GROMACS .gro file of C-alpha atoms in nm:
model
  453
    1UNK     CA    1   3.768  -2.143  -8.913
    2UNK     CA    2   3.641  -1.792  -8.935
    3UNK     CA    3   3.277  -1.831  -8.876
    4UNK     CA    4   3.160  -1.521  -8.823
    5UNK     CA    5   3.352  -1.262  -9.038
    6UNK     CA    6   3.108  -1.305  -9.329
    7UNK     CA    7   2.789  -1.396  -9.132
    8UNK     CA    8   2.801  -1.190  -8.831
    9UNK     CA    9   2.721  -0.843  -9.068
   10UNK     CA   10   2.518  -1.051  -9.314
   11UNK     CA   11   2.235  -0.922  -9.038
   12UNK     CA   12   2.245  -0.566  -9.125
   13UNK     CA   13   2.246  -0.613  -9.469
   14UNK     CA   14   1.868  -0.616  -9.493
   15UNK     CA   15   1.841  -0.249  -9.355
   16UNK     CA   16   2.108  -0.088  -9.404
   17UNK     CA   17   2.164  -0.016  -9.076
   18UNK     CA   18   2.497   0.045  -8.902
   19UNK     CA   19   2.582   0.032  -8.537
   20UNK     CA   20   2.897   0.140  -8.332
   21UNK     CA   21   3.050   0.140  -8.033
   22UNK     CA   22   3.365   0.218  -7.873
   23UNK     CA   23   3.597   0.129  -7.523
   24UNK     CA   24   3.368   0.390  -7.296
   25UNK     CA   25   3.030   0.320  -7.467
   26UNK     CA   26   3.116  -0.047  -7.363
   27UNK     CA   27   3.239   0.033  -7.018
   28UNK     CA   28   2.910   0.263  -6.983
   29UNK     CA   29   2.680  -0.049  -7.061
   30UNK     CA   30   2.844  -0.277  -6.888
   31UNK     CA   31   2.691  -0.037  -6.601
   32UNK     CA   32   2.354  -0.040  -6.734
   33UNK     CA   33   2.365  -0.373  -6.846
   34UNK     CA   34   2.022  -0.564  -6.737
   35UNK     CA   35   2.080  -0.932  -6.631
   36UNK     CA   36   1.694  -1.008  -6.720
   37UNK     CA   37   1.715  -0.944  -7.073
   38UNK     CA   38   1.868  -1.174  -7.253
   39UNK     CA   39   1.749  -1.200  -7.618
   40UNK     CA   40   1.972  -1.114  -7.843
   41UNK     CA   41   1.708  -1.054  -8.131
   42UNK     CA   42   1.468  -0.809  -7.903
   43UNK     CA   43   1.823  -0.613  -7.870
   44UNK     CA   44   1.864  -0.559  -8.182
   45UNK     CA   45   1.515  -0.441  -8.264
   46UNK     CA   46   1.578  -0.158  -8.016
   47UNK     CA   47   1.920  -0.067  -8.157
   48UNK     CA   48   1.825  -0.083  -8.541
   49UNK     CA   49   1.583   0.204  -8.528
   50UNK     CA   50   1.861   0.441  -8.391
   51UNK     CA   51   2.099   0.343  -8.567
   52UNK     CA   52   1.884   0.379  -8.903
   53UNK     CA   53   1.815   0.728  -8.784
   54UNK     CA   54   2.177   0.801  -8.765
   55UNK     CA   55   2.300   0.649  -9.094
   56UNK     CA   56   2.050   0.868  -9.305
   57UNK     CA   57   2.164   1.203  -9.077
   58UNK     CA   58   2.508   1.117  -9.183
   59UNK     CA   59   2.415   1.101  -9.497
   60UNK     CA   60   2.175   1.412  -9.551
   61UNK     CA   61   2.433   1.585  -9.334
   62UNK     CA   62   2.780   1.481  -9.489
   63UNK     CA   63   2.691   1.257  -9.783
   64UNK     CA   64   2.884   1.488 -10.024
   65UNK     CA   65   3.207   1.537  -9.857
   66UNK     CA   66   3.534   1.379 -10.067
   67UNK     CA   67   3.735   1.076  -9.818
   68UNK     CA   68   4.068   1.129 -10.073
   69UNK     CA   69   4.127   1.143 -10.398
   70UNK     CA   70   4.162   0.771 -10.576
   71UNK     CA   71   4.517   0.712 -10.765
   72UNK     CA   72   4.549   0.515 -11.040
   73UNK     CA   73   4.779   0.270 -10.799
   74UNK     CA   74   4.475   0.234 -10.605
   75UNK     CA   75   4.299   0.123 -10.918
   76UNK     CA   76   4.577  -0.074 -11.010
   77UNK     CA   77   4.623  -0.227 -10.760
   78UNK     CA   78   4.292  -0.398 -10.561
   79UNK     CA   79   4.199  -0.104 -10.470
   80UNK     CA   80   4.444  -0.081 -10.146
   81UNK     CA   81   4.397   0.207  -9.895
   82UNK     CA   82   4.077   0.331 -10.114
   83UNK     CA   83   3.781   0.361  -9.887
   84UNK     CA   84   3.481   0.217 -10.001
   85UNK     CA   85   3.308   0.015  -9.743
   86UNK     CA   86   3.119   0.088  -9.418
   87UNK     CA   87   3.202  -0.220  -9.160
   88UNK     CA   88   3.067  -0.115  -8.812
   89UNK     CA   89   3.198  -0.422  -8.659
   90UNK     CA   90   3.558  -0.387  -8.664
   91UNK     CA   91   3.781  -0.146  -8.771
   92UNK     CA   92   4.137  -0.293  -8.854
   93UNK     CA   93   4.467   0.036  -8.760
   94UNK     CA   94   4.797  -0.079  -8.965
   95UNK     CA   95   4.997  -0.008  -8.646
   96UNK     CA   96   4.766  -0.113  -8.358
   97UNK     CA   97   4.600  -0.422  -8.517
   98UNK     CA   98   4.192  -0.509  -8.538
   99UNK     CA   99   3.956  -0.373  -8.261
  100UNK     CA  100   3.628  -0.520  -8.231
  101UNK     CA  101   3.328  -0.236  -8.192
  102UNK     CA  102   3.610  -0.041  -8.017
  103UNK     CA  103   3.793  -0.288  -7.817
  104UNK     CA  104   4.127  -0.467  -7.875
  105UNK     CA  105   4.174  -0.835  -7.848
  106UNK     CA  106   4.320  -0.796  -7.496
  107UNK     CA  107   4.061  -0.565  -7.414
  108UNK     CA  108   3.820  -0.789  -7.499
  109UNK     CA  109   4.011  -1.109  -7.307
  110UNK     CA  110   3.970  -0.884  -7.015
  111UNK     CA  111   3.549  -0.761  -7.023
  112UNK     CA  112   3.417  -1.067  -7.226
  113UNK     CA  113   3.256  -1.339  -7.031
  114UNK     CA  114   3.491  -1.658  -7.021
  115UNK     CA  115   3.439  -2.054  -6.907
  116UNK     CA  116   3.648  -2.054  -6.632
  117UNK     CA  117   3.774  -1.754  -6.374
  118UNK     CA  118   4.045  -1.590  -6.594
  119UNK     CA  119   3.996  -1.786  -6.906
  120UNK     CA  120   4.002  -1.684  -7.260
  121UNK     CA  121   3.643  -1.523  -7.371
  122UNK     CA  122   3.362  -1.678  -7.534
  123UNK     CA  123   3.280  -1.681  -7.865
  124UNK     CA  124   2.938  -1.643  -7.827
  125UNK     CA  125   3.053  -1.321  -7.614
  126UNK     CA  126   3.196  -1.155  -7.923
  127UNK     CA  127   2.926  -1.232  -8.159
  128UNK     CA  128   2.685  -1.043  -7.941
  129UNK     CA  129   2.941  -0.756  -7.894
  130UNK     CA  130   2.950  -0.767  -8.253
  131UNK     CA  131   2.632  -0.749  -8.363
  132UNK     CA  132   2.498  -0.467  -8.042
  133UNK     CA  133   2.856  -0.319  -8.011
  134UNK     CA  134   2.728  -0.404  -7.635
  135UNK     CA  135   2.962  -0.597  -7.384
  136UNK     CA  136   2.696  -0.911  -7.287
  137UNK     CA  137   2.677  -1.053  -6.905
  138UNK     CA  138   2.768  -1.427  -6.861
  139UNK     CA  139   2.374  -1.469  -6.824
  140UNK     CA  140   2.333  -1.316  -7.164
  141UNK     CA  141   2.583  -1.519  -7.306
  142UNK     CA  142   2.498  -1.848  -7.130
  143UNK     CA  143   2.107  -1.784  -7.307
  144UNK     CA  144   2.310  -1.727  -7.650
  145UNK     CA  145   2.534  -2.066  -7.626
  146UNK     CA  146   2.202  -2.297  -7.561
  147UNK     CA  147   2.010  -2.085  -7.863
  148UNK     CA  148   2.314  -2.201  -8.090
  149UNK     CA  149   2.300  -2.533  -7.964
  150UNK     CA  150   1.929  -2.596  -7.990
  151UNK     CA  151   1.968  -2.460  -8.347
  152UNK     CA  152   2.269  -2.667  -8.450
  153UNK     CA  153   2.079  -2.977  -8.626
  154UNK     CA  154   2.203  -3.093  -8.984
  155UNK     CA  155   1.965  -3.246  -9.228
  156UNK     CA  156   2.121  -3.569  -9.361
  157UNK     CA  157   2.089  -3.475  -9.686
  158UNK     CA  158   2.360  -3.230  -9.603
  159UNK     CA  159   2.583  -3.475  -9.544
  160UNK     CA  160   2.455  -3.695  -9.798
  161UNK     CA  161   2.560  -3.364 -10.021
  162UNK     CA  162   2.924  -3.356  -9.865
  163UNK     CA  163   2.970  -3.779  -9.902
  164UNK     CA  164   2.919  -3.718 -10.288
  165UNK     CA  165   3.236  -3.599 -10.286
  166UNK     CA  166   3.595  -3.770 -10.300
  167UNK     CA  167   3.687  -3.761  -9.950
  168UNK     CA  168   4.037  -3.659 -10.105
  169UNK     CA  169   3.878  -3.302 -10.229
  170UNK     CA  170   3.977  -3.042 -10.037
  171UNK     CA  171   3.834  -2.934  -9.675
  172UNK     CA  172   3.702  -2.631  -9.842
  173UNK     CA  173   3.531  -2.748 -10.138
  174UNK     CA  174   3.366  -2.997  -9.931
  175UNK     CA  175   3.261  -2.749  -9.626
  176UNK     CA  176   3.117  -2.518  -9.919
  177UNK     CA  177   2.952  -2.753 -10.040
  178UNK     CA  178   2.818  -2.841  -9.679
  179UNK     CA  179   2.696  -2.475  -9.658
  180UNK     CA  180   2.521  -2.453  -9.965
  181UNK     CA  181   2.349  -2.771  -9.893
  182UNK     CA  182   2.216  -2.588  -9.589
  183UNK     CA  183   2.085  -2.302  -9.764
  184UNK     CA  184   1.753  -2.527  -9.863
  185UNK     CA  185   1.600  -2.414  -9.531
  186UNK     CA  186   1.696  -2.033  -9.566
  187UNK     CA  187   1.413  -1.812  -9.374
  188UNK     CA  188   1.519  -1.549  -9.583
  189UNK     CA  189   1.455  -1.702  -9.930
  190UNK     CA  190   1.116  -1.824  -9.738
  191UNK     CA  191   0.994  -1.486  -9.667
  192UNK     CA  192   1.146  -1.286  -9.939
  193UNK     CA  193   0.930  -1.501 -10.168
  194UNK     CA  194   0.670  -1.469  -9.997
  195UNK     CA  195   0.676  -1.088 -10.011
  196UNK     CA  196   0.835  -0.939  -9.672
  197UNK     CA  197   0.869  -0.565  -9.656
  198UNK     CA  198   1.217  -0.447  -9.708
  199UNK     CA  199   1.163  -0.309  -9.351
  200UNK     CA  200   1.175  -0.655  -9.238
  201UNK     CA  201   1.424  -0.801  -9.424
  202UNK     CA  202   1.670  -0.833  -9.096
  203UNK     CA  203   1.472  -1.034  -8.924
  204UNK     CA  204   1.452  -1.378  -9.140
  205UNK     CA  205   1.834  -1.298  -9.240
  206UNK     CA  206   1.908  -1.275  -8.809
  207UNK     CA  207   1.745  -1.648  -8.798
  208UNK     CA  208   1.933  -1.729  -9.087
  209UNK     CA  209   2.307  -1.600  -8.958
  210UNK     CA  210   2.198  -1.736  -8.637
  211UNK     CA  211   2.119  -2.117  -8.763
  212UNK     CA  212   2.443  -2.066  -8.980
  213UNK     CA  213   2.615  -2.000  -8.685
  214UNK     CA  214   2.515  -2.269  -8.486
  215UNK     CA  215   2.555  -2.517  -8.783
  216UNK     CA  216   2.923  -2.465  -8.954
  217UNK     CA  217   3.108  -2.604  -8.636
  218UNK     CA  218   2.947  -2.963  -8.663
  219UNK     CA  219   2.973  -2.934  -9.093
  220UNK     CA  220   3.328  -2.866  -9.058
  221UNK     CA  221   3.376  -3.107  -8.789
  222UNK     CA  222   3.230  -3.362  -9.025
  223UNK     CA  223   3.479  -3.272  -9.345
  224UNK     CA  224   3.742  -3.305  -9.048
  225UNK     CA  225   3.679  -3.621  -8.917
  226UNK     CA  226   3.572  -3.772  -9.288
  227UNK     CA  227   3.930  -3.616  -9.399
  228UNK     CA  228   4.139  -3.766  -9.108
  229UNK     CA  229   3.942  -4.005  -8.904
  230UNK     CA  230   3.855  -4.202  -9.128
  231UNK     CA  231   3.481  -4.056  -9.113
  232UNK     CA  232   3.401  -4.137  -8.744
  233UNK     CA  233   3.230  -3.834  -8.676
  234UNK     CA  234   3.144  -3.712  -8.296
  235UNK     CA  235   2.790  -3.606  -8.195
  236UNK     CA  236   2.775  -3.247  -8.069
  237UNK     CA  237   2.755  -3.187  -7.718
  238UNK     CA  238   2.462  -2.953  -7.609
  239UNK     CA  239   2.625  -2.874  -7.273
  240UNK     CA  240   2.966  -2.738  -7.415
  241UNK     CA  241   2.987  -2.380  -7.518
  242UNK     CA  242   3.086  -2.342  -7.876
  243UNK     CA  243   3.401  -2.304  -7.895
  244UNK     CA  244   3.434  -2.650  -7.615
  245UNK     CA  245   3.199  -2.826  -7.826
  246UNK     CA  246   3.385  -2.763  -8.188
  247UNK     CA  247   3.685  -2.897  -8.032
  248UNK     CA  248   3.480  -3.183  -7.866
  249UNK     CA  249   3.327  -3.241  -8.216
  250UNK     CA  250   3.676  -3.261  -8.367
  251UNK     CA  251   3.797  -3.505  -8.130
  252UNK     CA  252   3.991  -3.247  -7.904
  253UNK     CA  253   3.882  -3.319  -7.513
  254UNK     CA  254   4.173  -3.164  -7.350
  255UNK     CA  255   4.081  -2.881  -7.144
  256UNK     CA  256   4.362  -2.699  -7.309
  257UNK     CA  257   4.221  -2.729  -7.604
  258UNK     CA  258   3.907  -2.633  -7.575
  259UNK     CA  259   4.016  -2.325  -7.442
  260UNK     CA  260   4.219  -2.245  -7.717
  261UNK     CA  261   3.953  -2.312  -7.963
  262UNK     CA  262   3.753  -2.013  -7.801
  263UNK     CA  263   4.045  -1.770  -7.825
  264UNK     CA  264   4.097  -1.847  -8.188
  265UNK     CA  265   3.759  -1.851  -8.235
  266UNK     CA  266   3.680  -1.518  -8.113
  267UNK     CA  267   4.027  -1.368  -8.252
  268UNK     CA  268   3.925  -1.461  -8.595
  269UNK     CA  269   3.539  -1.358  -8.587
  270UNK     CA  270   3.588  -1.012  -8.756
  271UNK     CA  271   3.885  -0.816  -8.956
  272UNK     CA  272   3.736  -0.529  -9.121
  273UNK     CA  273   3.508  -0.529  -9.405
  274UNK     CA  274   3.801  -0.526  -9.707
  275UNK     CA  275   3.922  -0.859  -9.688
  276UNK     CA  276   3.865  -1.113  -9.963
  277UNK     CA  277   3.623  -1.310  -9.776
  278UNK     CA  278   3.422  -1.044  -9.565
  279UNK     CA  279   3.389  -0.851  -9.864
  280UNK     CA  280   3.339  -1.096 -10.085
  281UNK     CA  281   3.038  -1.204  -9.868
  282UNK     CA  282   2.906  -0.821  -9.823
  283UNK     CA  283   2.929  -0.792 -10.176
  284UNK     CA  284   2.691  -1.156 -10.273
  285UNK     CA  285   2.473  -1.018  -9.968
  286UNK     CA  286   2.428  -0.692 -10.151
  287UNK     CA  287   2.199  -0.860 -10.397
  288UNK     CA  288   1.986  -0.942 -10.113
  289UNK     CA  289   2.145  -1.342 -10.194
  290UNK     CA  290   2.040  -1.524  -9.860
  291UNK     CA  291   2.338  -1.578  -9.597
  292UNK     CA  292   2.392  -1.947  -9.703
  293UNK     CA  293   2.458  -1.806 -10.075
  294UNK     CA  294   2.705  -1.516  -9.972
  295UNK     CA  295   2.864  -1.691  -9.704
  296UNK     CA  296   2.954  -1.942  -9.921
  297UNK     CA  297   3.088  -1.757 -10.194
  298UNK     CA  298   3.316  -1.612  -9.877
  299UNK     CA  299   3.478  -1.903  -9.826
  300UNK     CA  300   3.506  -1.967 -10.176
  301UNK     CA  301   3.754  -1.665 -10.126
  302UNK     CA  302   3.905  -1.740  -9.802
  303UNK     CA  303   4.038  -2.087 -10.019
  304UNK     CA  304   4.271  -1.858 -10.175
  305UNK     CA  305   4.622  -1.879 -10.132
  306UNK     CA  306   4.657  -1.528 -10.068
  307UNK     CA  307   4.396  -1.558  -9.817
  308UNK     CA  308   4.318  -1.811  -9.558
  309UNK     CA  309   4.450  -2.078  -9.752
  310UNK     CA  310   4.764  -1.924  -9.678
  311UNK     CA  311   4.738  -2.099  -9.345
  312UNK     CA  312   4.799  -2.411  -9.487
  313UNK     CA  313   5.098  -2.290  -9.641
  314UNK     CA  314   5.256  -2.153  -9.352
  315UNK     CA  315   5.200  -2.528  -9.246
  316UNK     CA  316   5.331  -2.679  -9.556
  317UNK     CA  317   5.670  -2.487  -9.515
  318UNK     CA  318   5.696  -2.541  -9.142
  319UNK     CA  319   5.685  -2.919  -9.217
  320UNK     CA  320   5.936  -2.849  -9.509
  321UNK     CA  321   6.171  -2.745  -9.237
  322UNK     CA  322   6.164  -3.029  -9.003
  323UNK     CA  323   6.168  -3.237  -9.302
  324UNK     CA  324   6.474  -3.092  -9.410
  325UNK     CA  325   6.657  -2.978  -9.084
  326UNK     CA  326   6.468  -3.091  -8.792
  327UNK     CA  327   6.327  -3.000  -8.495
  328UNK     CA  328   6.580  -2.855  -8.329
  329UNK     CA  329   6.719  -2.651  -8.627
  330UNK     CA  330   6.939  -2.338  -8.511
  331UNK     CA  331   6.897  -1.981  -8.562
  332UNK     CA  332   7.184  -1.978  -8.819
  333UNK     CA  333   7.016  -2.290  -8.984
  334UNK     CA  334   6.691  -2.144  -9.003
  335UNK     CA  335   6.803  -1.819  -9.144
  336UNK     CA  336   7.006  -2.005  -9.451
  337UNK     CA  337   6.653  -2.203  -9.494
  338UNK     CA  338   6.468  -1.872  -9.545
  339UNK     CA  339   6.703  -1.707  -9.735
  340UNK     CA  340   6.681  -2.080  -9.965
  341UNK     CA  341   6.325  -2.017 -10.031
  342UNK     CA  342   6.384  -1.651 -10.084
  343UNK     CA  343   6.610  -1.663 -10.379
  344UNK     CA  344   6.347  -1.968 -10.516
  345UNK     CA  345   6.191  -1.688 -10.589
  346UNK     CA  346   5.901  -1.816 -10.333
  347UNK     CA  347   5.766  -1.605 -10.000
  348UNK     CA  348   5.787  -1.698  -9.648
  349UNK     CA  349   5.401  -1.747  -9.601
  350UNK     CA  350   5.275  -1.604  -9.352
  351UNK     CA  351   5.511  -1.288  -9.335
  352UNK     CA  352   5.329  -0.929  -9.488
  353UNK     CA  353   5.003  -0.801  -9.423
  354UNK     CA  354   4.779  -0.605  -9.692
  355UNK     CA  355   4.693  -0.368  -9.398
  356UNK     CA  356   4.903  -0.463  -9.081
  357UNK     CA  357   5.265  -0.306  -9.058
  358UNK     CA  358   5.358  -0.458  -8.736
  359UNK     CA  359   5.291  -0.769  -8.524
  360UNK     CA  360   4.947  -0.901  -8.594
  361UNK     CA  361   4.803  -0.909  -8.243
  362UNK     CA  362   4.600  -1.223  -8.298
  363UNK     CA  363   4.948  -1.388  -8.341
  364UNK     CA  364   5.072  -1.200  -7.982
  365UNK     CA  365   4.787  -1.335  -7.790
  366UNK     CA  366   4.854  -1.752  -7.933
  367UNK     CA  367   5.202  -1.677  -7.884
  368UNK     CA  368   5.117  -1.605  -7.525
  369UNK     CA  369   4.833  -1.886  -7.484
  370UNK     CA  370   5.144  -2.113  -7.625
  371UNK     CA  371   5.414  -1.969  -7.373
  372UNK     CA  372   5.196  -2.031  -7.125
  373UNK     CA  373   5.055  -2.374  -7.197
  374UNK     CA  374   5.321  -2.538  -7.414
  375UNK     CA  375   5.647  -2.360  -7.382
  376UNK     CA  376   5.867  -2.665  -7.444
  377UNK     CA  377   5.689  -2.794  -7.799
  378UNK     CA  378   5.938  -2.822  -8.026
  379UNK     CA  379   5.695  -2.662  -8.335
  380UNK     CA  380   5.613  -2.386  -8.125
  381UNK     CA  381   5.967  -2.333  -8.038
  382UNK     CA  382   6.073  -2.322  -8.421
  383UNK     CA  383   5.775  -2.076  -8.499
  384UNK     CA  384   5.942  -1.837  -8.235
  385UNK     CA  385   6.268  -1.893  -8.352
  386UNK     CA  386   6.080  -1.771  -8.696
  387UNK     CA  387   5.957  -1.496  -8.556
  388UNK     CA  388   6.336  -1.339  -8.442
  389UNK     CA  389   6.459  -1.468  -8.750
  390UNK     CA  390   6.257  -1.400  -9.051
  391UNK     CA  391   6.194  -1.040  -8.998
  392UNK     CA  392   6.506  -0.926  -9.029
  393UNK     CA  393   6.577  -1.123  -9.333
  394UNK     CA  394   6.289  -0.975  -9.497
  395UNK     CA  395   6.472  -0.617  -9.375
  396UNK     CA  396   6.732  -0.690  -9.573
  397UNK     CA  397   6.579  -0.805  -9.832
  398UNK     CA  398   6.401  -0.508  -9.882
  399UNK     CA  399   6.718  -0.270  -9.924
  400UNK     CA  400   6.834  -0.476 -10.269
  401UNK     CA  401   6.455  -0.551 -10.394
  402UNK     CA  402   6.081  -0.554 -10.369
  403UNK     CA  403   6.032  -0.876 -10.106
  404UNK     CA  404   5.702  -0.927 -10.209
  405UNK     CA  405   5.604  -1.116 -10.521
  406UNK     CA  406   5.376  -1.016 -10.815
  407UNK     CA  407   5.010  -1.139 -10.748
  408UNK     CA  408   4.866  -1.362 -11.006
  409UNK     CA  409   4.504  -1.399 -10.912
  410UNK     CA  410   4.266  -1.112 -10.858
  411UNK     CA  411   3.921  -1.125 -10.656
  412UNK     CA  412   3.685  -0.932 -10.850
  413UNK     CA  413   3.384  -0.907 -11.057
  414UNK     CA  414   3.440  -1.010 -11.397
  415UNK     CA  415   3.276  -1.349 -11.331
  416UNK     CA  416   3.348  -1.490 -11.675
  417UNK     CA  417   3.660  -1.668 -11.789
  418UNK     CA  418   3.785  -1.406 -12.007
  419UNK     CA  419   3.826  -1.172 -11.689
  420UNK     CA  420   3.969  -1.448 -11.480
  421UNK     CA  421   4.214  -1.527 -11.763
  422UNK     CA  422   4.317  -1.167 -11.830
  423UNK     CA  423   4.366  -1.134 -11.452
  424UNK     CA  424   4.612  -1.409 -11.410
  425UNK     CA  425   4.813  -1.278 -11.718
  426UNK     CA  426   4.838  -0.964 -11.576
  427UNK     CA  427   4.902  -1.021 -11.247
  428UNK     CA  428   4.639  -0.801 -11.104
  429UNK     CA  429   4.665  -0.749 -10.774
  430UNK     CA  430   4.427  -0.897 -10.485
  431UNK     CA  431   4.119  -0.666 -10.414
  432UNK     CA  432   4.165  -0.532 -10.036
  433UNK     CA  433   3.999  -0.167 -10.059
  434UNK     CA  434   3.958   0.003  -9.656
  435UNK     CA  435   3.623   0.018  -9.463
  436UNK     CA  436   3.565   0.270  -9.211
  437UNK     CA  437   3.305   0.330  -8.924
  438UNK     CA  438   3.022   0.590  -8.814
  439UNK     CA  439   3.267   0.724  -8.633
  440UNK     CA  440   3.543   0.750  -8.795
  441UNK     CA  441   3.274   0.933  -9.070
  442UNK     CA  442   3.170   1.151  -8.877
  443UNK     CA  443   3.497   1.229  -8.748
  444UNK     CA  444   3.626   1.291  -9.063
  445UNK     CA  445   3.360   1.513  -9.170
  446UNK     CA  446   3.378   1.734  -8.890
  447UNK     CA  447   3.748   1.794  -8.982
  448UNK     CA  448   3.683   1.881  -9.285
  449UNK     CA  449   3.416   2.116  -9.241
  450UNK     CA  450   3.621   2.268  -8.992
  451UNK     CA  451   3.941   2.310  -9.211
  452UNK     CA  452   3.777   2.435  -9.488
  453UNK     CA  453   3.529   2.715  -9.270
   0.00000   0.00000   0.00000
């Protein structure tokens, strides 16, 4: 359910523009925050023409200086740890985990704008952080929930698109399809044929990533309950914040729930700009496709198995377990289990990170919204005994071979099914390359020029 990790940069596409942030900057606005302004739009066309400015002085000023030098195991392999993208809105450290426009996900639980006193933050709270690298005021974010809801109507004919289906194809395939069935009113496509200035091109792509927004929750809701419920689907709600009303939508009223659907939510808007689907959706966007076109062709990627697909596998194999040993299987138990699938010569999904090298903290903070709401589950017990368990394993694992197993799909561009063919026979590896801020830019620069004066 990552919503926004394709769409919310999809806006800056148009104009190349880039925009940053960090912990003080955010601290200083929320100081000089206004309570009376409260479009999100007229924000942006105040920030845009500075932050144009500053992209082409970093490039006049440092647009030849060398980032590394590129191995032939980057080239080899996806492209890892080559930098090759600029991604304002996150920036993802292997040790410390994503921070969004400078702020960790428990920095943000603490200055974003929440339901309740104490509560997890608002979606709609990130996405504006995300796109202004600004911290928003509940009013600000109150006037962005009720512009996603008025803008959340479906045509029927997008449904119509998604009932043409088996309702036995996958959730994916069918929410793609949902998507691109929705790009028939694109305000981009509108205006670019009509002949917009290139200057302008951000502003029919911001009403396009804005009704996007707004729409996914009640298409996916719809593959959901025509997948499960036997296609009694639930109205949306216009009073419920988004996060309240996607779980409303999916048939989720508890209180509980809602509020976990805005932490994971907002945990899962952004993670850099070299993942399959982010990138996969910067790249489509590149040739000025609309935000309906590239955001599908991002979830086409996040289907993958090595990718968010891999969600459903960590499922899969949790239910494997209880199937197998129950419930209430021991430590002991559950170690012999992984080392089973181990020498299957099959991964523990959901263990290993292209980037991360320790705990992912978007697992930390569900671990913690679990402890605290739902200590005594029985799953979320056996995913903690998992967690003591299963990294030591993979430990020792690594001392007798290489845990990880050869990749046989690659993301890339040889759309044709000679290059898809060659890549699965050669087990080329899955394209994650590393995208960097302004800042860190500029940063860099400056340390260059500095060792080399």
């Amino acid at each position: 359910m990552v919503f926004f990790r394709s769409v919310s940069a999809l806006a800056r596409l148009r104009s190349r523009v880039g925009q940053q942030s960090s912990l003080s900057n955010s601290v200083r606005w929320i100081q000089m925050q206004s309570s009376t302004d409260m479009d999100l739009k007229s924000q942006l066309q105040e920030l845009i023409p500075e932050q144009q400015d500053r992209l082409k002085k970093l490039k006049s000023e440092h647009g030849k200086v060398q980032l590394g030098n590129i191995t032939v195991d980057m080239v080899i392999g996806g492209m890892r740890g080559m930098t090759g993208l600029l991604w304002e809105t996150s920036l993802l450290d292997p040790e410390e985990g994503i921070r969004f426009r400078g702020l960790s996900i428990p920095e943000c639980q603490k200055v974003l704008p929440a339901a309740q006193s104490g509560g997890e933050p608002l979606p709609e709270g990130l996405l504006w952080l995300l796109l202004t690298g600004k911290v928003p005021s509940k009013e600000q974010v109150e006037a962005l929930s009720q512009d996603l809801a008025n803008r959340a109507a479906v045509p029927d004919y997008v449904y119509n698109a998604i009932d043409a289906l088996p309702s036995t194809a996958h959730p994916m395939t069918q929410f793609a399809s949902g998507v691109m069935a929705l790009q028939v009113q694109s305000e981009f496509q509108k205006a670019y044929e009509n002949g917009i200035h290139k200057s302008k091109f951000w502003e029919p792509t911001y009403e396009d990533c804005l009704n996007l927004i707004a729409r996914v929750p009640v298409v996916a809701a719809y593959v959901y309950r025509r997948m499960y419920k036997n296609g009694d689907s639930i109205p949306s709600d216009k009073s419920l914040d988004y996060g309240a009303n996607f779980s409303h939508m999916l048939g989720f009223d508890d209180d509980k729930m809602k509020e976990l659907m805005r932490l994971y939510i907002t945990i899962h808007s952004d993670h850099e700009g070299g993942n399959v689907s982010a990138h996969t959706g910067h790249l489509v966007g590149s040739a000025l496709s609309d935000p309906y076109l590239s955001f599908a062709a991002a979830l086409n990627g996040l289907a993958g198995p090595l990718h968010g697909l891999a969600n459903q596998e960590v499922l899969l194999w949790i239910k494997s377990v209880v199937e197998e040993c129950g419930e209430n299987i021991s430590k002991d138990q559950l170690k012999e289990y992984v080392w089973k699938t181990l020498n299957s010569g099959k991964v523990v999904p959901g263990y290993g990170h292209g980037v991360l090298r320790k705990t992912d903290p978007r697992y930390v903070c569900q671990r913690e919204f679990a402890l605290k709401h739902l200590p005594d589950d029985p799953l979320f017990q056996l995913v903690s005994k998992l967690y003591e368990v299963v990294p030591p394993v993979l430990t020792e694992l690594r001392k007798v071979k290489n845990p990880w197993p050869n990749v046989d799909a690659h993301s890339g561009v040889l759309l044709n099914h000679y290059g898809l063919t060659e890549a699965r026979a050669l087990g080329l590896a899955l394209e994650r390359p590393k995208s960097v801020t302004m800042d860190w830019l500029d940063a860099f620069c400056k340390k260059a020029k500095a060792s080399s004066a």
